[in-house]
PDB file of C-alpha atoms in Angstrom:
ATOM      1  CA  VAL D   1       0.104   0.041  -0.002  1.00  0.00           C
ATOM      2  CA  TYR D   2       2.767   2.358   0.879  1.00  0.00           C
ATOM      3  CA  ARG D   3       4.442   2.064  -2.606  1.00  0.00           C
ATOM      4  CA  PHE D   4       0.963   2.743  -4.310  1.00  0.00           C
ATOM      5  CA  ILE D   5       0.334   5.894  -2.126  1.00  0.00           C
ATOM      6  CA  ARG D   6       3.872   7.035  -3.121  1.00  0.00           C
ATOM      7  CA  LYS D   7       3.247   6.511  -6.647  1.00  0.00           C
ATOM      8  CA  PHE D   8      -0.219   8.289  -6.414  1.00  0.00           C
ATOM      9  CA  TRP D   9       1.407  11.216  -4.351  1.00  0.00           C
ATOM     10  CA  ARG D  10       4.019  11.532  -7.396  1.00  0.00           C
ATOM     11  CA  LEU D  11       1.307  12.359  -9.801  1.00  0.00           C
ATOM     12  CA  TYR D  12       0.614  15.722  -8.131  1.00  0.00           C
ATOM     13  CA  THR D  13       4.459  16.484  -7.746  1.00  0.00           C
ATOM     14  CA  ASP D  14       7.334  17.325 -10.181  1.00  0.00           C
ATOM     15  CA  GLU D  15      10.885  15.809 -10.110  1.00  0.00           C
ATOM     16  CA  ASN D  16      11.905  18.239  -7.265  1.00  0.00           C
ATOM     17  CA  ASN D  17       8.773  16.868  -5.110  1.00  0.00           C
ATOM     18  CA  GLU D  18       7.105  20.315  -5.342  1.00  0.00           C
ATOM     19  CA  PHE D  19       3.341  20.320  -6.109  1.00  0.00           C
ATOM     20  CA  SER D  20       2.735  21.066  -9.897  1.00  0.00           C
ATOM     21  CA  PHE D  21      -0.480  21.105 -11.899  1.00  0.00           C
ATOM     22  CA  SER D  22      -1.319  22.070 -15.419  1.00  0.00           C
ATOM     23  CA  ASP D  23      -4.450  23.658 -16.635  1.00  0.00           C
ATOM     24  CA  GLU D  24      -4.261  22.420 -20.075  1.00  0.00           C
ATOM     25  CA  PRO D  25      -6.936  20.028 -21.568  1.00  0.00           C
ATOM     26  CA  ALA D  26      -6.612  16.388 -20.822  1.00  0.00           C
ATOM     27  CA  THR D  27      -5.711  14.007 -23.668  1.00  0.00           C
ATOM     28  CA  LYS D  28      -8.166  11.297 -25.058  1.00  0.00           C
ATOM     29  CA  GLU D  29      -6.046   8.484 -23.225  1.00  0.00           C
ATOM     30  CA  GLU D  30      -6.114  10.414 -19.860  1.00  0.00           C
ATOM     31  CA  LEU D  31      -9.757  10.893 -20.085  1.00  0.00           C
ATOM     32  CA  LYS D  32     -10.324   7.295 -20.895  1.00  0.00           C
ATOM     33  CA  SER D  33      -8.198   6.103 -18.026  1.00  0.00           C
ATOM     34  CA  LEU D  34     -10.129   8.348 -15.790  1.00  0.00           C
ATOM     35  CA  HIS D  35     -13.610   7.191 -16.856  1.00  0.00           C
ATOM     36  CA  LYS D  36     -12.800   3.721 -16.773  1.00  0.00           C
ATOM     37  CA  LEU D  37     -11.892   4.178 -13.077  1.00  0.00           C
ATOM     38  CA  ILE D  38     -15.039   6.291 -12.283  1.00  0.00           C
ATOM     39  CA  LYS D  39     -17.212   3.410 -13.977  1.00  0.00           C
ATOM     40  CA  LYS D  40     -15.405   0.723 -12.071  1.00  0.00           C
ATOM     41  CA  GLU D  41     -15.637   2.532  -8.694  1.00  0.00           C
ATOM     42  CA  GLU D  42     -19.454   3.299  -9.104  1.00  0.00           C
ATOM     43  CA  ASP D  43     -20.167  -0.329 -10.270  1.00  0.00           C
ATOM     44  CA  ASP D  44     -17.987  -2.003  -7.331  1.00  0.00           C
ATOM     45  CA  ILE D  45     -19.371   0.486  -4.596  1.00  0.00           C
ATOM     46  CA  GLU D  46     -22.823  -0.457  -5.436  1.00  0.00           C
ATOM     47  CA  ARG D  47     -21.674  -4.350  -5.171  1.00  0.00           C
ATOM     48  CA  ILE D  48     -19.870  -3.485  -2.098  1.00  0.00           C
ATOM     49  CA  SER D  49     -16.690  -4.946  -3.639  1.00  0.00           C
ATOM     50  CA  PHE D  50     -14.008  -2.455  -2.309  1.00  0.00           C
ATOM     51  CA  ASN D  51     -10.977  -4.407  -2.905  1.00  0.00           C
ATOM     52  CA  THR D  52     -11.405  -4.273  -6.668  1.00  0.00           C
ATOM     53  CA  VAL D  53     -11.603  -0.558  -6.606  1.00  0.00           C
ATOM     54  CA  VAL D  54      -8.199  -0.225  -5.168  1.00  0.00           C
ATOM     55  CA  SER D  55      -6.824  -2.632  -7.912  1.00  0.00           C
ATOM     56  CA  ALA D  56      -8.530  -0.200 -10.557  1.00  0.00           C
ATOM     57  CA  PHE D  57      -6.921   2.769  -8.697  1.00  0.00           C
ATOM     58  CA  MET D  58      -3.582   1.031  -9.246  1.00  0.00           C
ATOM     59  CA  ILE D  59      -4.101   0.414 -12.808  1.00  0.00           C
ATOM     60  CA  CYS D  60      -5.295   3.965 -13.469  1.00  0.00           C
ATOM     61  CA  VAL D  61      -2.339   5.472 -11.579  1.00  0.00           C
ATOM     62  CA  ASN D  62       0.057   3.238 -13.532  1.00  0.00           C
ATOM     63  CA  GLU D  63      -1.452   4.587 -16.768  1.00  0.00           C
ATOM     64  CA  LEU D  64      -1.448   8.094 -15.892  1.00  0.00           C
ATOM     65  CA  THR D  65       2.072   7.831 -14.728  1.00  0.00           C
ATOM     66  CA  ASP D  66       2.984   6.482 -18.104  1.00  0.00           C
ATOM     67  CA  LEU D  67       1.205   9.151 -19.808  1.00  0.00           C
ATOM     68  CA  LYS D  68       3.115  11.800 -17.558  1.00  0.00           C
ATOM     69  CA  CYS D  69      -0.294  13.351 -16.549  1.00  0.00           C
ATOM     70  CA  ASN D  70      -0.279  16.483 -14.430  1.00  0.00           C
ATOM     71  CA  LYS D  71      -3.554  17.882 -15.426  1.00  0.00           C
ATOM     72  CA  ARG D  72      -5.936  19.339 -13.018  1.00  0.00           C
ATOM     73  CA  GLN D  73      -8.811  18.134 -15.063  1.00  0.00           C
ATOM     74  CA  ILE D  74      -7.831  14.673 -14.401  1.00  0.00           C
ATOM     75  CA  LEU D  75      -6.100  14.892 -10.975  1.00  0.00           C
ATOM     76  CA  GLU D  76      -9.006  16.787  -9.043  1.00  0.00           C
ATOM     77  CA  PRO D  77     -11.563  13.919  -9.822  1.00  0.00           C
ATOM     78  CA  LEU D  78      -8.930  11.541  -8.788  1.00  0.00           C
ATOM     79  CA  VAL D  79      -8.640  12.889  -5.439  1.00  0.00           C
ATOM     80  CA  ILE D  80     -12.230  12.968  -4.886  1.00  0.00           C
ATOM     81  CA  MET D  81     -12.454   9.426  -5.959  1.00  0.00           C
ATOM     82  CA  ILE D  82      -9.683   8.245  -3.612  1.00  0.00           C
ATOM     83  CA  SER D  83     -11.060  10.156  -0.560  1.00  0.00           C
ATOM     84  CA  PRO D  84     -13.208   7.247   0.752  1.00  0.00           C
ATOM     85  CA  TYR D  85     -10.109   5.149   0.806  1.00  0.00           C
ATOM     86  CA  ALA D  86      -7.334   7.484   1.875  1.00  0.00           C
ATOM     87  CA  PRO D  87      -9.008  10.449   3.506  1.00  0.00           C
ATOM     88  CA  HIS D  88      -5.994  11.991   4.800  1.00  0.00           C
ATOM     89  CA  LEU D  89      -4.078  11.839   1.661  1.00  0.00           C
ATOM     90  CA  ALA D  90      -7.029  13.242  -0.142  1.00  0.00           C
ATOM     91  CA  GLU D  91      -7.480  16.215   2.050  1.00  0.00           C
ATOM     92  CA  GLU D  92      -3.958  17.144   1.886  1.00  0.00           C
ATOM     93  CA  LEU D  93      -3.705  16.887  -1.943  1.00  0.00           C
ATOM     94  CA  TRP D  94      -7.010  18.773  -2.240  1.00  0.00           C
ATOM     95  CA  HIS D  95      -5.519  21.424  -0.138  1.00  0.00           C
ATOM     96  CA  GLN D  96      -2.324  21.589  -1.971  1.00  0.00           C
ATOM     97  CA  MET D  97      -4.333  22.004  -5.231  1.00  0.00           C
ATOM     98  CA  GLY D  98      -5.604  25.467  -3.820  1.00  0.00           C
ATOM     99  CA  HIS D  99      -8.831  24.425  -2.295  1.00  0.00           C
ATOM    100  CA  ASN D 100     -10.160  25.738   0.966  1.00  0.00           C
ATOM    101  CA  ASP D 101     -13.136  23.490   1.410  1.00  0.00           C
ATOM    102  CA  SER D 102     -13.148  19.843   2.289  1.00  0.00           C
ATOM    103  CA  VAL D 103     -12.723  17.112  -0.466  1.00  0.00           C
ATOM    104  CA  VAL D 104     -15.454  15.030   1.256  1.00  0.00           C
ATOM    105  CA  MET D 105     -17.835  17.897   0.376  1.00  0.00           C
ATOM    106  CA  GLN D 106     -17.319  17.480  -3.358  1.00  0.00           C
ATOM    107  CA  LYS D 107     -19.728  15.657  -5.738  1.00  0.00           C
ATOM    108  CA  PHE D 108     -18.422  12.504  -7.200  1.00  0.00           C
ATOM    109  CA  PRO D 109     -17.270  12.681 -10.800  1.00  0.00           C
ATOM    110  CA  GLU D 110     -19.759  11.965 -13.372  1.00  0.00           C
ATOM    111  CA  PHE D 111     -19.085   8.926 -15.776  1.00  0.00           C
ATOM    112  CA  ILE D 112     -19.179   9.834 -19.474  1.00  0.00           C
ATOM    113  CA  GLU D 113     -19.359   6.861 -21.515  1.00  0.00           C
ATOM    114  CA  SER D 114     -18.226   8.498 -24.871  1.00  0.00           C
ATOM    115  CA  TYR D 115     -14.446   8.771 -23.314  1.00  0.00           C
ATOM    116  CA  ILE D 116     -14.161   4.859 -23.095  1.00  0.00           C
ATOM    117  CA  VAL D 117     -15.621   4.071 -26.523  1.00  0.00           C
ATOM    118  CA  GLU D 118     -13.075   2.706 -28.704  1.00  0.00           C
ATOM    119  CA  ASN D 119     -13.085   4.100 -32.373  1.00  0.00           C
ATOM    120  CA  ASN D 120     -10.339   1.626 -33.717  1.00  0.00           C
ATOM    121  CA  PHE D 121      -9.288  -1.921 -33.203  1.00  0.00           C
ATOM    122  CA  THR D 122      -5.888  -3.381 -33.720  1.00  0.00           C
ATOM    123  CA  TYR D 123      -6.163  -6.648 -35.683  1.00  0.00           C
ATOM    124  CA  PRO D 124      -3.401  -9.282 -35.571  1.00  0.00           C
ATOM    125  CA  VAL D 125      -2.902 -10.329 -39.215  1.00  0.00           C
ATOM    126  CA  SER D 126      -1.674 -13.808 -39.838  1.00  0.00           C
ATOM    127  CA  ILE D 127      -0.467 -15.173 -42.919  1.00  0.00           C
ATOM    128  CA  ASN D 128      -0.836 -18.907 -43.412  1.00  0.00           C
ATOM    129  CA  GLY D 129      -1.626 -19.024 -39.613  1.00  0.00           C
ATOM    130  CA  LYS D 130       1.217 -17.312 -38.373  1.00  0.00           C
ATOM    131  CA  LYS D 131       0.869 -13.792 -36.851  1.00  0.00           C
ATOM    132  CA  ARG D 132       3.082 -11.273 -38.972  1.00  0.00           C
ATOM    133  CA  PHE D 133       1.938  -7.910 -37.992  1.00  0.00           C
ATOM    134  CA  ASP D 134      -0.811  -5.615 -36.537  1.00  0.00           C
ATOM    135  CA  LEU D 135      -3.039  -3.430 -38.444  1.00  0.00           C
ATOM    136  CA  GLU D 136      -5.199  -0.684 -36.621  1.00  0.00           C
ATOM    137  CA  LEU D 137      -8.543   0.058 -38.640  1.00  0.00           C
ATOM    138  CA  PRO D 138     -11.668   1.773 -37.605  1.00  0.00           C
ATOM    139  CA  ILE D 139     -14.263  -0.432 -35.899  1.00  0.00           C
ATOM    140  CA  ASN D 140     -17.250   0.394 -38.315  1.00  0.00           C
ATOM    141  CA  LEU D 141     -15.381  -0.944 -41.378  1.00  0.00           C
ATOM    142  CA  ALA D 142     -17.192  -3.860 -43.303  1.00  0.00           C
ATOM    143  CA  PRO D 143     -15.252  -7.330 -43.539  1.00  0.00           C
ATOM    144  CA  ALA D 144     -14.894  -6.650 -47.294  1.00  0.00           C
ATOM    145  CA  GLU D 145     -13.195  -3.237 -46.753  1.00  0.00           C
ATOM    146  CA  ILE D 146     -10.956  -4.981 -43.912  1.00  0.00           C
ATOM    147  CA  GLU D 147     -10.074  -7.718 -46.424  1.00  0.00           C
ATOM    148  CA  LYS D 148      -9.106  -5.291 -49.106  1.00  0.00           C
ATOM    149  CA  ILE D 149      -7.019  -3.033 -46.799  1.00  0.00           C
ATOM    150  CA  ALA D 150      -5.197  -5.997 -45.116  1.00  0.00           C
ATOM    151  CA  VAL D 151      -4.119  -7.506 -48.485  1.00  0.00           C
ATOM    152  CA  THR D 152      -2.748  -4.139 -49.921  1.00  0.00           C
ATOM    153  CA  THR D 153      -0.707  -3.006 -46.854  1.00  0.00           C
ATOM    154  CA  PRO D 154       2.989  -2.854 -47.274  1.00  0.00           C
ATOM    155  CA  GLU D 155       3.485  -5.393 -44.675  1.00  0.00           C
ATOM    156  CA  ALA D 156       1.201  -8.003 -46.261  1.00  0.00           C
ATOM    157  CA  VAL D 157       2.657  -7.452 -49.711  1.00  0.00           C
ATOM    158  CA  LYS D 158       6.123  -8.286 -48.414  1.00  0.00           C
ATOM    159  CA  TRP D 159       4.744 -11.713 -47.153  1.00  0.00           C
ATOM    160  CA  ILE D 160       2.406 -12.373 -49.963  1.00  0.00           C
ATOM    161  CA  ALA D 161       5.225 -11.414 -52.534  1.00  0.00           C
ATOM    162  CA  ASP D 162       4.760 -13.647 -55.667  1.00  0.00           C
ATOM    163  CA  LYS D 163       2.225 -15.951 -54.084  1.00  0.00           C
ATOM    164  CA  SER D 164      -1.444 -15.903 -54.848  1.00  0.00           C
ATOM    165  CA  VAL D 165      -3.932 -15.081 -52.036  1.00  0.00           C
ATOM    166  CA  LYS D 166      -6.471 -18.137 -51.938  1.00  0.00           C
ATOM    167  CA  LYS D 167      -8.597 -16.902 -49.054  1.00  0.00           C
ATOM    168  CA  VAL D 168      -8.949 -14.006 -46.483  1.00  0.00           C
ATOM    169  CA  ILE D 169     -10.602 -14.689 -43.300  1.00  0.00           C
ATOM    170  CA  VAL D 170     -11.830 -11.645 -41.432  1.00  0.00           C
ATOM    171  CA  VAL D 171     -13.439 -12.126 -38.120  1.00  0.00           C
ATOM    172  CA  PRO D 172     -14.611  -8.477 -37.036  1.00  0.00           C
ATOM    173  CA  LYS D 173     -12.697  -7.178 -33.814  1.00  0.00           C
ATOM    174  CA  LYS D 174     -10.726 -10.275 -33.652  1.00  0.00           C
ATOM    175  CA  ILE D 175      -8.178 -11.350 -36.267  1.00  0.00           C
ATOM    176  CA  ILE D 176      -7.431 -11.179 -40.056  1.00  0.00           C
ATOM    177  CA  ASN D 177      -6.105 -14.390 -41.543  1.00  0.00           C
ATOM    178  CA  ILE D 178      -4.629 -14.228 -45.042  1.00  0.00           C
ATOM    179  CA  VAL D 179      -4.103 -17.735 -46.775  1.00  0.00           C
ATOM    180  CA  VAL D 180      -1.547 -17.831 -49.552  1.00  0.00           C
ATOM    181  CA  GLY D 181      -0.314 -20.468 -51.799  1.00  0.00           C
TER     182      GLY D 181
END
């Protein structure tokens, strides 16, 4: 727990251990990470499953650390959300962020589903049953379009070379398999 609390605290400080927050807008990835946590916490509190929320916090903190997030738009709701689990930590961070009232008086952040909706899917592309590369495509493409794009990508052309494509199997949101002979 100590290591997690230290890592959580480091989200709010810079390399000199001084509190530092940015007022610039959050990125899509940062918002996605926060709103996945909001959804998880709402659901698990209703089910009285508190230990899984702590796990979700750890995942979110790791994602935000990797994104080097120091944006107020993300960090303020995060403090509000951790306050039931670490009230002393939350109060200190809330006051360091420049607030004079108590964090426990704040409204719980609202979950916005549009932030966690995926627009693209990364397909593993197999040629004769062996995965050769990944291909990121929009989710709403039809299988015929996916097939056409997959066969014409430079990576596929390299593996197909002078062979003929016998069959292309597309399983939407799963895999693309190109059979050559």
